[in-house]
């Protein structure tokens, strides 16, 4: 019961919606400790992804579709989140090869490669108050769930829940990467916008998987 | 507050169109930004600069003979994307390598670095010198993590002049790095700026107060005080920029030569800047600094933010020569 | 809003000090304003411009080779006094007569005329060409009563270039007059400006509204509309400036050559002006007008007023040559 | 019972006070149909006059003292009001010659020459909505009072009262000179600031004369 291209397209659709619904809130978070454009950056990127997906052939592999997400984000977003998320999708897609149905292990491989891509580009560690604080717990929770034999959608749900907790965990932190790192103690008490958006994106992945499976 | 636009989504595209139409003698629009409209016949290294839009004349206003060869132009206050930068690099390359120079921001570093990797894979010798002039963004011992603000201009000008002289990429990179070593800035602001179509300013400063050490994208300041007099602001600038940790290696204040750039961020006007400059000139003169070729005006703005920054470029003979060399761009012109 | 000053009473004096310090290579402070710091060795007529302060780069920013010889600098938005003007004329005279050029305002006319009389009494051949470009300030049949706004620049530039070429005072006066004949402007604003130390802006425009045809000193506009899009503003400019009564004698729109100057009054930034310029270029192109050497930026401001104006200089061959001739001043530079 | 140098210095003192007290109001009037600086312009000018008068020799003639007012206004005020009022004082002073005590006829000659100076420079006619709408009725009322044999202070009071009425009479007018002339009908309903300030200055002259005489 793996996840195929219909999951990827559903994930993209849900992401477009959730990013657009949270555009103002994400920019608000970014205004507090950054430059106030994170919501707009992602919204611009995923709107472009949606346009590309409109003409997608039905037999495209998940890997190929996710690579399209990657290249579109890289070419349209700019800002820090563009290359970071773009690289996440790119490296994740490469880990999938030509597979048409993704099982739990493949999803863990996807998430791990995606997270490693963000680290490769951004050099952030856990606790630096970046999107990595959402991604790394998500990867860990997904591996644990897969090791317990959970279904693909349950693996993604575990990742999503861990990402949500991870995003919340950024609030008390001082930042060491990104614009917020210039603020020192003034960043304390504010949630990192990139961690928050990553938790939304991973939640969309789980929602889409549950809808696709059922 | 921004008022004149058609569709906020198309703002930057239309701005680039208008800029290129108004400056057709200088620039040519390419995907992701602009390059010089006239290619010089001689080969040599190219200087590609760039960053988010909304800082005019940084960056596109600085493309032309004696300064940059191309500028990657991102969305408002957002780094250009990797693809955009790559496109501008390729359009600006003259076959002898490319120096990338831009302010140190996570988004720009990520995108410029990815673009650099991509063109290097095709054999273009592409290097980077980050601008890290903002003394309020990290302590002196972490200077290379500081962000870049109006000091961009000194580094770009020095690198552009060296490239114009026909120096090698190694040399252009070396002087750019030396220019950045010798450049320090700090900024203050009184109001935030509101992007086209936005309901609220990116940040706000209470009436009568001044944010100290803020970034040029509305990143909050480090400190806040009452608005000082013009003289008080000059004293604040001098106190911080002449503090011992900020004097570059090899410089002794008394007897030093220094280019001051008093930069308006958008709504602080020249008249006010001249009043501040008067005090700056007195204060720096008292400390034994000889001011070289002062610049007072708008060099790196933040839309219509009300604020100002002071940049000091501590020159040696080589840097002074490069700084004062001729340049002819849409927004920065000087005879030789 | 103005924030940076020490004592409002001393604002203009300190501004002139700072301006002269920052531009010592270009200007020298004299009583009542500035003159060029370097006297050209050849004799010839001199161009003296001036008006109230608060419009930088008009007027002092335009003193230098290829443009003005001196600028009389009044208080904020107030004409310089007769004595100040007289002093600047005497300091700028090179022995071959002086052309006075400035915007047509009662105060300026009274003071410049009195100064002209005083120096004529001492045998200086002193003439005047008033700038009357603002189409909203009087109907076409009363063109000579119109006030002068950003069109100052075209008249000054033409006269300054002619003087630089070594033409006689008669000739300099003739081309300046011809330049004014061929120049038309109109302005709009979204907010007023607040002078140093004042509690309130000089005038205000309701939020979301635009004053049409206002003066550069906060004189109220003639009309008020909702804020249009950038394209809508371009259409408004073109509609009024290309209306039949405003086309100078000897010009046919289709096939004409024209220098457009899109001027920001203070807080409208370059990015927005470029978006407007894009539409202007399209609209004027559709009407068959060839745009020559466009200027987009700040040329005649009104402190930090949010507003913009468009000036059209309808050139013939002679005026085009004078407009595009080299100039090197603090705020207006171009190669030959 | 003529008016001497003590009247001139009292007039200057009263003018300094009344201009400073009305600075904001005059600029307010100017804001409505001009550029909002009329109060500041006059305040700057008369503050400078006061400074010059501080060192004035006690035996200065009224004409010489009024000439000093003129040259100071001309060199410090700028704006339209500087040369206009400056010329008024200059031409008025010339009409006085070396006289040390001014009688009613001399005051009429002073006021007439002053008004003529404003007209010579500014070319305004009555009804153009300028300071002339205060000055011309003042001159006419002063001549009438002098013809009736009134005292110098009564002549000045007649002039002042006529100037006040003249300033009020500018309200319904369209302007034909000065900045307000660009406004057409929009100037209707607003009082001309220069006419208003002239009425204040002439009232100060009458007040000073009454105080000096008594
Ligand atoms: N080096 C980095 N590694 C990982 N994430 C980063 C890094 N730098 C920034 N980020 C993430 O990017 C987010 C900001 O993205 P965005 O606002 O779109 O870009 P920008 O900061 O260029 O305006 C931050 O909230 C943070 O999560
Ligand atoms: N041509 C003129 N003749 C007489 N009075 C004039 C003329 N032009 C202007 N004024 C007077 O000058 C006043 C404005 O003075 P002021 O505000 O000080 O100067 P400005 O208009 O230069 O700012 C007007 O209210 C009017 O009374
Ligand atoms: Mg951001
Ligand atoms: Mg950004
Ligand atoms: Mg005035
Ligand atoms: Mg006025």
mmCIF file of C-alpha atoms in Angstrom, chain C:
data_model
loop_
_atom_site.group_PDB
_atom_site.id
_atom_site.type_symbol
_atom_site.label_atom_id
_atom_site.label_comp_id
_atom_site.label_asym_id
_atom_site.label_seq_id
_atom_site.Cartn_x
_atom_site.Cartn_y
_atom_site.Cartn_z
ATOM 1 C CA UNK C 1 8.756 64.580 8.690
ATOM 2 C CA UNK C 2 12.117 66.186 9.428
ATOM 3 C CA UNK C 3 13.915 64.735 12.427
ATOM 4 C CA UNK C 4 17.577 65.599 12.223
ATOM 5 C CA UNK C 5 18.461 69.123 13.239
ATOM 6 C CA UNK C 6 20.047 70.989 16.083
ATOM 7 C CA UNK C 7 18.195 74.280 16.192
ATOM 8 C CA UNK C 8 15.503 74.961 13.584
ATOM 9 C CA UNK C 9 16.683 78.574 13.371
ATOM 10 C CA UNK C 10 20.171 77.455 12.406
ATOM 11 C CA UNK C 11 19.042 74.610 10.143
ATOM 12 C CA UNK C 12 19.728 76.275 6.806
ATOM 13 C CA UNK C 13 23.080 77.731 7.864
ATOM 14 C CA UNK C 14 24.270 74.377 9.135
ATOM 15 C CA UNK C 15 22.927 72.661 6.031
ATOM 16 C CA UNK C 16 24.920 75.018 3.809
ATOM 17 C CA UNK C 17 28.025 74.425 5.930
ATOM 18 C CA UNK C 18 27.647 70.658 5.636
ATOM 19 C CA UNK C 19 26.892 70.845 1.928
ATOM 20 C CA UNK C 20 29.952 72.977 1.270
ATOM 21 C CA UNK C 21 32.172 70.717 3.417
ATOM 22 C CA UNK C 22 30.980 67.610 1.620
ATOM 23 C CA UNK C 23 31.426 69.213 -1.799
ATOM 24 C CA UNK C 24 34.512 71.323 -1.332
ATOM 25 C CA UNK C 25 35.747 70.206 -4.751
ATOM 26 C CA UNK C 26 32.724 71.821 -6.371
ATOM 27 C CA UNK C 27 31.564 74.765 -4.308
ATOM 28 C CA UNK C 28 32.690 77.511 -2.021
ATOM 29 C CA UNK C 29 30.380 79.074 0.530
ATOM 30 C CA UNK C 30 29.767 82.790 0.134
ATOM 31 C CA UNK C 31 27.340 85.041 1.891
ATOM 32 C CA UNK C 32 23.856 84.011 0.747
ATOM 33 C CA UNK C 33 24.777 80.761 -0.970
ATOM 34 C CA UNK C 34 27.556 79.082 -2.921
ATOM 35 C CA UNK C 35 29.668 79.631 -6.030
ATOM 36 C CA UNK C 36 31.962 77.278 -7.909
ATOM 37 C CA UNK C 37 35.150 76.554 -6.023
ATOM 38 C CA UNK C 38 37.190 76.723 -9.194
ATOM 39 C CA UNK C 39 36.963 79.722 -11.427
ATOM 40 C CA UNK C 40 37.419 78.831 -15.052
ATOM 41 C CA UNK C 41 40.270 80.847 -16.532
ATOM 42 C CA UNK C 42 38.308 81.967 -19.633
ATOM 43 C CA UNK C 43 35.924 84.866 -19.258
ATOM 44 C CA UNK C 44 32.270 84.475 -20.166
ATOM 45 C CA UNK C 45 28.804 84.997 -18.786
ATOM 46 C CA UNK C 46 27.797 83.382 -15.485
ATOM 47 C CA UNK C 47 24.592 81.577 -14.576
ATOM 48 C CA UNK C 48 23.207 82.309 -11.132
ATOM 49 C CA UNK C 49 20.267 80.272 -9.943
ATOM 50 C CA UNK C 50 18.540 80.019 -6.615
ATOM 51 C CA UNK C 51 15.458 79.962 -4.501
ATOM 52 C CA UNK C 52 14.288 78.695 -1.176
ATOM 53 C CA UNK C 53 16.080 75.791 0.460
ATOM 54 C CA UNK C 54 14.442 72.406 0.951
ATOM 55 C CA UNK C 55 14.442 71.435 -2.732
ATOM 56 C CA UNK C 56 17.841 69.730 -2.935
ATOM 57 C CA UNK C 57 19.475 69.069 -5.400
ATOM 58 C CA UNK C 58 17.846 72.294 -6.577
ATOM 59 C CA UNK C 59 19.576 74.671 -6.347
ATOM 60 C CA UNK C 60 22.988 74.297 -4.749
ATOM 61 C CA UNK C 61 23.477 70.735 -6.048
ATOM 62 C CA UNK C 62 23.563 72.116 -9.591
ATOM 63 C CA UNK C 63 26.612 74.365 -9.263
ATOM 64 C CA UNK C 64 29.637 73.225 -11.231
ATOM 65 C CA UNK C 65 31.193 73.004 -14.696
ATOM 66 C CA UNK C 66 28.524 72.770 -17.392
ATOM 67 C CA UNK C 67 25.785 74.026 -15.137
ATOM 68 C CA UNK C 68 25.436 76.966 -12.744
ATOM 69 C CA UNK C 69 28.159 79.287 -11.495
ATOM 70 C CA UNK C 70 26.404 80.163 -8.264
ATOM 71 C CA UNK C 71 23.278 79.466 -6.281
ATOM 72 C CA UNK C 72 21.542 81.808 -3.861
ATOM 73 C CA UNK C 73 20.109 79.771 -1.031
ATOM 74 C CA UNK C 74 17.160 81.143 0.896
ATOM 75 C CA UNK C 75 15.586 79.910 4.041
ATOM 76 C CA UNK C 76 13.381 76.830 3.851
ATOM 77 C CA UNK C 77 10.874 77.413 1.057
ATOM 78 C CA UNK C 78 11.496 81.168 1.278
ATOM 79 C CA UNK C 79 13.219 83.129 -1.433
ATOM 80 C CA UNK C 80 16.729 84.258 -0.591
ATOM 81 C CA UNK C 81 16.793 87.881 0.444
ATOM 82 C CA UNK C 82 17.839 90.615 -1.941
ATOM 83 C CA UNK C 83 21.148 91.018 -0.118
ATOM 84 C CA UNK C 84 21.922 87.317 -0.327
ATOM 85 C CA UNK C 85 21.250 87.190 -4.048
ATOM 86 C CA UNK C 86 23.304 90.280 -4.669
ATOM 87 C CA UNK C 87 26.216 88.726 -2.837
ATOM 88 C CA UNK C 88 26.056 85.506 -4.873
ATOM 89 C CA UNK C 89 25.820 87.444 -8.140
ATOM 90 C CA UNK C 90 28.905 89.447 -7.294
ATOM 91 C CA UNK C 91 30.847 86.355 -6.258
ATOM 92 C CA UNK C 92 29.887 84.520 -9.461
ATOM 93 C CA UNK C 93 30.360 87.270 -12.024
ATOM 94 C CA UNK C 94 33.278 86.675 -14.388
ATOM 95 C CA UNK C 95 33.057 90.061 -16.018
ATOM 96 C CA UNK C 96 30.873 89.140 -18.982
ATOM 97 C CA UNK C 97 27.465 89.479 -17.485
ATOM 98 C CA UNK C 98 25.175 87.283 -15.444
ATOM 99 C CA UNK C 99 22.012 85.406 -16.285
ATOM 100 C CA UNK C 100 19.632 84.940 -13.379
ATOM 101 C CA UNK C 101 17.306 81.982 -13.690
ATOM 102 C CA UNK C 102 14.851 80.730 -11.096
ATOM 103 C CA UNK C 103 11.268 79.615 -10.660
ATOM 104 C CA UNK C 104 8.568 82.239 -10.997
ATOM 105 C CA UNK C 105 7.359 82.989 -7.467
ATOM 106 C CA UNK C 106 6.416 86.418 -6.159
ATOM 107 C CA UNK C 107 9.043 86.373 -3.420
ATOM 108 C CA UNK C 108 11.837 85.227 -5.711
ATOM 109 C CA UNK C 109 10.887 87.690 -8.426
ATOM 110 C CA UNK C 110 10.838 90.562 -5.940
ATOM 111 C CA UNK C 111 14.178 89.690 -4.392
ATOM 112 C CA UNK C 112 16.029 88.671 -7.561
ATOM 113 C CA UNK C 113 14.755 91.747 -9.360
ATOM 114 C CA UNK C 114 15.898 94.030 -6.576
ATOM 115 C CA UNK C 115 19.303 92.328 -6.600
ATOM 116 C CA UNK C 116 19.489 92.621 -10.371
ATOM 117 C CA UNK C 117 18.808 96.340 -10.118
ATOM 118 C CA UNK C 118 21.502 96.721 -7.494
ATOM 119 C CA UNK C 119 24.238 95.008 -9.537
ATOM 120 C CA UNK C 120 23.155 96.716 -12.754
ATOM 121 C CA UNK C 121 23.717 99.989 -10.958
ATOM 122 C CA UNK C 122 27.353 98.883 -10.693
ATOM 123 C CA UNK C 123 27.566 98.133 -14.390
ATOM 124 C CA UNK C 124 27.080 94.366 -14.311
ATOM 125 C CA UNK C 125 25.016 93.279 -17.327
ATOM 126 C CA UNK C 126 22.445 91.183 -15.506
ATOM 127 C CA UNK C 127 19.427 89.556 -17.183
ATOM 128 C CA UNK C 128 16.661 87.195 -16.085
ATOM 129 C CA UNK C 129 14.916 84.170 -17.544
ATOM 130 C CA UNK C 130 12.076 82.951 -15.334
ATOM 131 C CA UNK C 131 11.111 79.296 -15.298
ATOM 132 C CA UNK C 132 7.357 78.881 -15.793
ATOM 133 C CA UNK C 133 6.831 75.176 -16.412
ATOM 134 C CA UNK C 134 3.966 74.221 -14.087
ATOM 135 C CA UNK C 135 0.938 73.792 -16.341
ATOM 136 C CA UNK C 136 -1.464 73.625 -13.405
ATOM 137 C CA UNK C 137 -0.665 77.089 -12.128
ATOM 138 C CA UNK C 138 -2.243 79.122 -14.952
ATOM 139 C CA UNK C 139 -3.911 78.520 -18.324
ATOM 140 C CA UNK C 140 -1.783 78.316 -21.481
ATOM 141 C CA UNK C 141 -2.638 81.874 -22.502
ATOM 142 C CA UNK C 142 -1.114 83.135 -19.242
ATOM 143 C CA UNK C 143 1.950 80.963 -19.486
ATOM 144 C CA UNK C 144 4.328 83.650 -18.311
ATOM 145 C CA UNK C 145 2.545 83.859 -14.960
ATOM 146 C CA UNK C 146 3.018 80.152 -14.250
ATOM 147 C CA UNK C 147 5.268 79.091 -11.433
ATOM 148 C CA UNK C 148 8.444 77.050 -11.868
ATOM 149 C CA UNK C 149 8.871 73.510 -10.543
ATOM 150 C CA UNK C 150 11.152 70.680 -11.698
ATOM 151 C CA UNK C 151 11.491 72.270 -15.128
ATOM 152 C CA UNK C 152 14.083 74.485 -13.513
ATOM 153 C CA UNK C 153 16.592 71.795 -14.348
ATOM 154 C CA UNK C 154 16.071 71.899 -18.112
ATOM 155 C CA UNK C 155 16.389 75.673 -18.299
ATOM 156 C CA UNK C 156 19.437 75.751 -16.013
ATOM 157 C CA UNK C 157 21.127 72.916 -17.872
ATOM 158 C CA UNK C 158 20.621 74.513 -21.261
ATOM 159 C CA UNK C 159 21.829 77.913 -20.085
ATOM 160 C CA UNK C 160 24.764 76.390 -18.205
ATOM 161 C CA UNK C 161 25.863 74.364 -21.216
ATOM 162 C CA UNK C 162 25.682 77.421 -23.455
ATOM 163 C CA UNK C 163 27.763 79.439 -20.999
ATOM 164 C CA UNK C 164 30.264 76.586 -20.807
ATOM 165 C CA UNK C 165 30.575 76.630 -24.599
ATOM 166 C CA UNK C 166 31.656 80.255 -24.287
ATOM 167 C CA UNK C 167 28.563 81.762 -25.853
ATOM 168 C CA UNK C 168 27.688 85.402 -25.201
ATOM 169 C CA UNK C 169 25.193 86.521 -22.591
ATOM 170 C CA UNK C 170 22.732 87.307 -25.389
ATOM 171 C CA UNK C 171 22.987 83.749 -26.612
ATOM 172 C CA UNK C 172 22.789 82.204 -23.152
ATOM 173 C CA UNK C 173 19.682 84.233 -22.472
ATOM 174 C CA UNK C 174 18.142 83.255 -25.813
ATOM 175 C CA UNK C 175 18.593 79.504 -25.355
ATOM 176 C CA UNK C 176 17.431 79.642 -21.735
ATOM 177 C CA UNK C 177 14.259 81.354 -22.899
ATOM 178 C CA UNK C 178 13.865 78.805 -25.657
ATOM 179 C CA UNK C 179 14.386 76.019 -23.086
ATOM 180 C CA UNK C 180 11.628 77.448 -20.935
ATOM 181 C CA UNK C 181 9.360 77.769 -24.002
ATOM 182 C CA UNK C 182 9.863 74.081 -24.594
ATOM 183 C CA UNK C 183 9.398 72.831 -21.011
ATOM 184 C CA UNK C 184 6.174 71.708 -19.343
ATOM 185 C CA UNK C 185 5.637 69.999 -15.978
ATOM 186 C CA UNK C 186 2.950 68.822 -13.654
ATOM 187 C CA UNK C 187 3.060 67.389 -10.145
ATOM 188 C CA UNK C 188 1.013 65.289 -7.757
ATOM 189 C CA UNK C 189 1.402 64.559 -4.054
ATOM 190 C CA UNK C 190 0.195 62.121 -1.438
ATOM 191 C CA UNK C 191 1.430 63.807 1.738
ATOM 192 C CA UNK C 192 2.780 67.164 2.787
ATOM 193 C CA UNK C 193 6.144 67.744 4.394
ATOM 194 C CA UNK C 194 6.959 68.982 7.859
ATOM 195 C CA UNK C 195 9.724 71.533 8.243
ATOM 196 C CA UNK C 196 12.362 71.232 10.998
ATOM 197 C CA UNK C 197 10.834 72.064 14.319
ATOM 198 C CA UNK C 198 7.291 72.448 12.956
ATOM 199 C CA UNK C 199 4.504 70.543 14.676
ATOM 200 C CA UNK C 200 2.402 69.975 11.619
ATOM 201 C CA UNK C 201 2.921 69.308 7.936
ATOM 202 C CA UNK C 202 2.595 72.318 5.642
ATOM 203 C CA UNK C 203 -0.488 70.735 4.134
ATOM 204 C CA UNK C 204 -2.066 67.332 4.187
ATOM 205 C CA UNK C 205 -3.807 65.091 1.727
ATOM 206 C CA UNK C 206 -6.401 62.632 3.032
ATOM 207 C CA UNK C 207 -5.179 59.020 3.278
ATOM 208 C CA UNK C 208 -5.641 57.230 -0.031
ATOM 209 C CA UNK C 209 -6.050 60.489 -1.984
ATOM 210 C CA UNK C 210 -3.741 62.350 -4.334
ATOM 211 C CA UNK C 211 -3.477 66.132 -4.749
ATOM 212 C CA UNK C 212 -3.083 67.113 -8.409
ATOM 213 C CA UNK C 213 -1.199 70.169 -9.586
ATOM 214 C CA UNK C 214 0.210 71.245 -6.271
ATOM 215 C CA UNK C 215 3.267 73.414 -5.878
ATOM 216 C CA UNK C 216 6.603 72.383 -4.467
ATOM 217 C CA UNK C 217 6.208 74.503 -1.327
ATOM 218 C CA UNK C 218 3.091 72.902 -0.055
ATOM 219 C CA UNK C 219 0.870 75.269 -2.000
ATOM 220 C CA UNK C 220 -2.424 73.373 -2.185
ATOM 221 C CA UNK C 221 -3.245 71.353 -5.285
ATOM 222 C CA UNK C 222 -5.904 72.296 -7.789
ATOM 223 C CA UNK C 223 -7.712 68.995 -7.709
ATOM 224 C CA UNK C 224 -7.846 65.800 -5.683
ATOM 225 C CA UNK C 225 -8.488 62.211 -6.774
ATOM 226 C CA UNK C 226 -8.060 58.711 -5.410
ATOM 227 C CA UNK C 227 -4.513 57.401 -5.667
ATOM 228 C CA UNK C 228 -4.303 55.818 -9.121
ATOM 229 C CA UNK C 229 -2.205 52.855 -10.152
ATOM 230 C CA UNK C 230 1.281 53.575 -11.461
ATOM 231 C CA UNK C 231 -0.125 53.209 -14.955
ATOM 232 C CA UNK C 232 -3.023 55.487 -14.113
ATOM 233 C CA UNK C 233 -0.625 58.167 -12.951
ATOM 234 C CA UNK C 234 1.368 57.847 -16.176
ATOM 235 C CA UNK C 235 -1.871 58.265 -18.135
ATOM 236 C CA UNK C 236 -2.789 61.339 -16.117
ATOM 237 C CA UNK C 237 0.607 62.914 -16.775
ATOM 238 C CA UNK C 238 0.456 62.188 -20.487
ATOM 239 C CA UNK C 239 -3.136 63.332 -20.851
ATOM 240 C CA UNK C 240 -2.364 66.735 -19.365
ATOM 241 C CA UNK C 241 1.116 67.311 -20.741
ATOM 242 C CA UNK C 242 0.127 66.249 -24.262
ATOM 243 C CA UNK C 243 -3.086 68.235 -24.332
ATOM 244 C CA UNK C 244 -3.071 70.512 -27.396
ATOM 245 C CA UNK C 245 -2.580 73.772 -25.488
ATOM 246 C CA UNK C 246 0.595 72.449 -23.928
ATOM 247 C CA UNK C 247 2.480 71.460 -27.049
ATOM 248 C CA UNK C 248 5.051 74.188 -27.711
ATOM 249 C CA UNK C 249 5.000 76.093 -30.992
ATOM 250 C CA UNK C 250 6.918 74.267 -33.657
ATOM 251 C CA UNK C 251 6.450 70.815 -32.125
ATOM 252 C CA UNK C 252 4.369 68.012 -33.639
ATOM 253 C CA UNK C 253 3.873 65.193 -31.164
ATOM 254 C CA UNK C 254 4.251 62.393 -33.650
ATOM 255 C CA UNK C 255 7.934 62.374 -34.494
ATOM 256 C CA UNK C 256 8.970 64.769 -31.743
ATOM 257 C CA UNK C 257 12.052 64.243 -29.585
ATOM 258 C CA UNK C 258 11.564 64.830 -25.908
ATOM 259 C CA UNK C 259 13.552 64.549 -22.664
ATOM 260 C CA UNK C 260 11.331 63.181 -19.861
ATOM 261 C CA UNK C 261 12.241 63.993 -16.263
ATOM 262 C CA UNK C 262 10.314 61.898 -13.787
ATOM 263 C CA UNK C 263 11.035 63.574 -10.495
ATOM 264 C CA UNK C 264 10.426 62.282 -6.985
ATOM 265 C CA UNK C 265 9.484 64.994 -4.511
ATOM 266 C CA UNK C 266 11.031 63.251 -1.528
ATOM 267 C CA UNK C 267 9.459 60.072 -0.192
ATOM 268 C CA UNK C 268 8.370 58.416 -3.427
ATOM 269 C CA UNK C 269 11.271 56.124 -4.126
ATOM 270 C CA UNK C 270 13.120 55.190 -7.315
ATOM 271 C CA UNK C 271 11.536 51.757 -7.434
ATOM 272 C CA UNK C 272 8.070 53.281 -7.704
ATOM 273 C CA UNK C 273 9.264 55.888 -10.193
ATOM 274 C CA UNK C 274 10.660 53.154 -12.437
ATOM 275 C CA UNK C 275 7.290 51.387 -12.443
ATOM 276 C CA UNK C 276 5.639 54.658 -13.477
ATOM 277 C CA UNK C 277 8.363 55.323 -16.045
ATOM 278 C CA UNK C 278 7.693 51.989 -17.711
ATOM 279 C CA UNK C 279 4.128 53.061 -18.481
ATOM 280 C CA UNK C 280 5.212 56.548 -19.509
ATOM 281 C CA UNK C 281 7.675 55.179 -22.018
ATOM 282 C CA UNK C 282 4.976 52.977 -23.521
ATOM 283 C CA UNK C 283 2.382 55.742 -23.688
ATOM 284 C CA UNK C 284 4.708 58.353 -25.152
ATOM 285 C CA UNK C 285 6.098 55.799 -27.589
ATOM 286 C CA UNK C 286 2.568 55.044 -28.793
ATOM 287 C CA UNK C 287 2.101 58.728 -29.536
ATOM 288 C CA UNK C 288 5.201 58.733 -31.724
ATOM 289 C CA UNK C 289 7.458 60.577 -29.294
ATOM 290 C CA UNK C 290 11.130 59.588 -29.226
ATOM 291 C CA UNK C 291 12.423 59.783 -25.670
ATOM 292 C CA UNK C 292 15.898 61.227 -25.342
ATOM 293 C CA UNK C 293 18.122 60.685 -22.325
ATOM 294 C CA UNK C 294 15.416 60.024 -19.709
ATOM 295 C CA UNK C 295 15.962 61.137 -16.140
ATOM 296 C CA UNK C 296 14.298 59.286 -13.264
ATOM 297 C CA UNK C 297 15.157 60.342 -9.728
ATOM 298 C CA UNK C 298 15.155 63.385 -7.487
ATOM 299 C CA UNK C 299 15.857 66.725 -9.171
ATOM 300 C CA UNK C 300 13.645 69.188 -7.376
ATOM 301 C CA UNK C 301 12.282 67.927 -4.093
ATOM 302 C CA UNK C 302 10.008 69.318 -1.482
ATOM 303 C CA UNK C 303 11.742 67.968 1.603
ATOM 304 C CA UNK C 304 10.149 64.605 2.344
ATOM 305 C CA UNK C 305 6.882 65.276 0.572
ATOM 306 C CA UNK C 306 5.503 62.115 -1.021
ATOM 307 C CA UNK C 307 4.825 63.073 -4.591
ATOM 308 C CA UNK C 308 6.138 63.094 -8.117
ATOM 309 C CA UNK C 309 6.242 65.320 -11.147
ATOM 310 C CA UNK C 310 6.827 64.810 -14.816
ATOM 311 C CA UNK C 311 8.667 67.374 -16.890
ATOM 312 C CA UNK C 312 8.868 67.205 -20.677
ATOM 313 C CA UNK C 313 11.527 69.131 -22.558
ATOM 314 C CA UNK C 314 10.628 69.154 -26.251
ATOM 315 C CA UNK C 315 14.041 69.453 -27.850
ATOM 316 C CA UNK C 316 15.211 70.717 -31.205
ATOM 317 C CA UNK C 317 18.763 69.941 -32.324
ATOM 318 C CA UNK C 318 20.268 72.869 -30.495
ATOM 319 C CA UNK C 319 18.483 72.191 -27.210
ATOM 320 C CA UNK C 320 19.260 68.469 -27.402
ATOM 321 C CA UNK C 321 22.948 69.238 -27.798
ATOM 322 C CA UNK C 322 22.918 71.597 -24.838
ATOM 323 C CA UNK C 323 20.885 69.187 -22.691
ATOM 324 C CA UNK C 324 23.232 66.276 -23.343
ATOM 325 C CA UNK C 325 26.465 68.262 -22.948
ATOM 326 C CA UNK C 326 28.813 67.269 -20.131
ATOM 327 C CA UNK C 327 28.175 68.561 -16.633
ATOM 328 C CA UNK C 328 29.883 67.923 -13.330
ATOM 329 C CA UNK C 329 28.149 69.163 -10.211
ATOM 330 C CA UNK C 330 27.489 67.698 -6.765
ATOM 331 C CA UNK C 331 24.178 66.223 -7.890
ATOM 332 C CA UNK C 332 24.120 66.190 -11.694
ATOM 333 C CA UNK C 333 26.969 64.576 -13.575
ATOM 334 C CA UNK C 334 27.327 63.321 -17.058
ATOM 335 C CA UNK C 335 30.145 62.678 -19.431
ATOM 336 C CA UNK C 336 30.321 64.437 -22.761
#
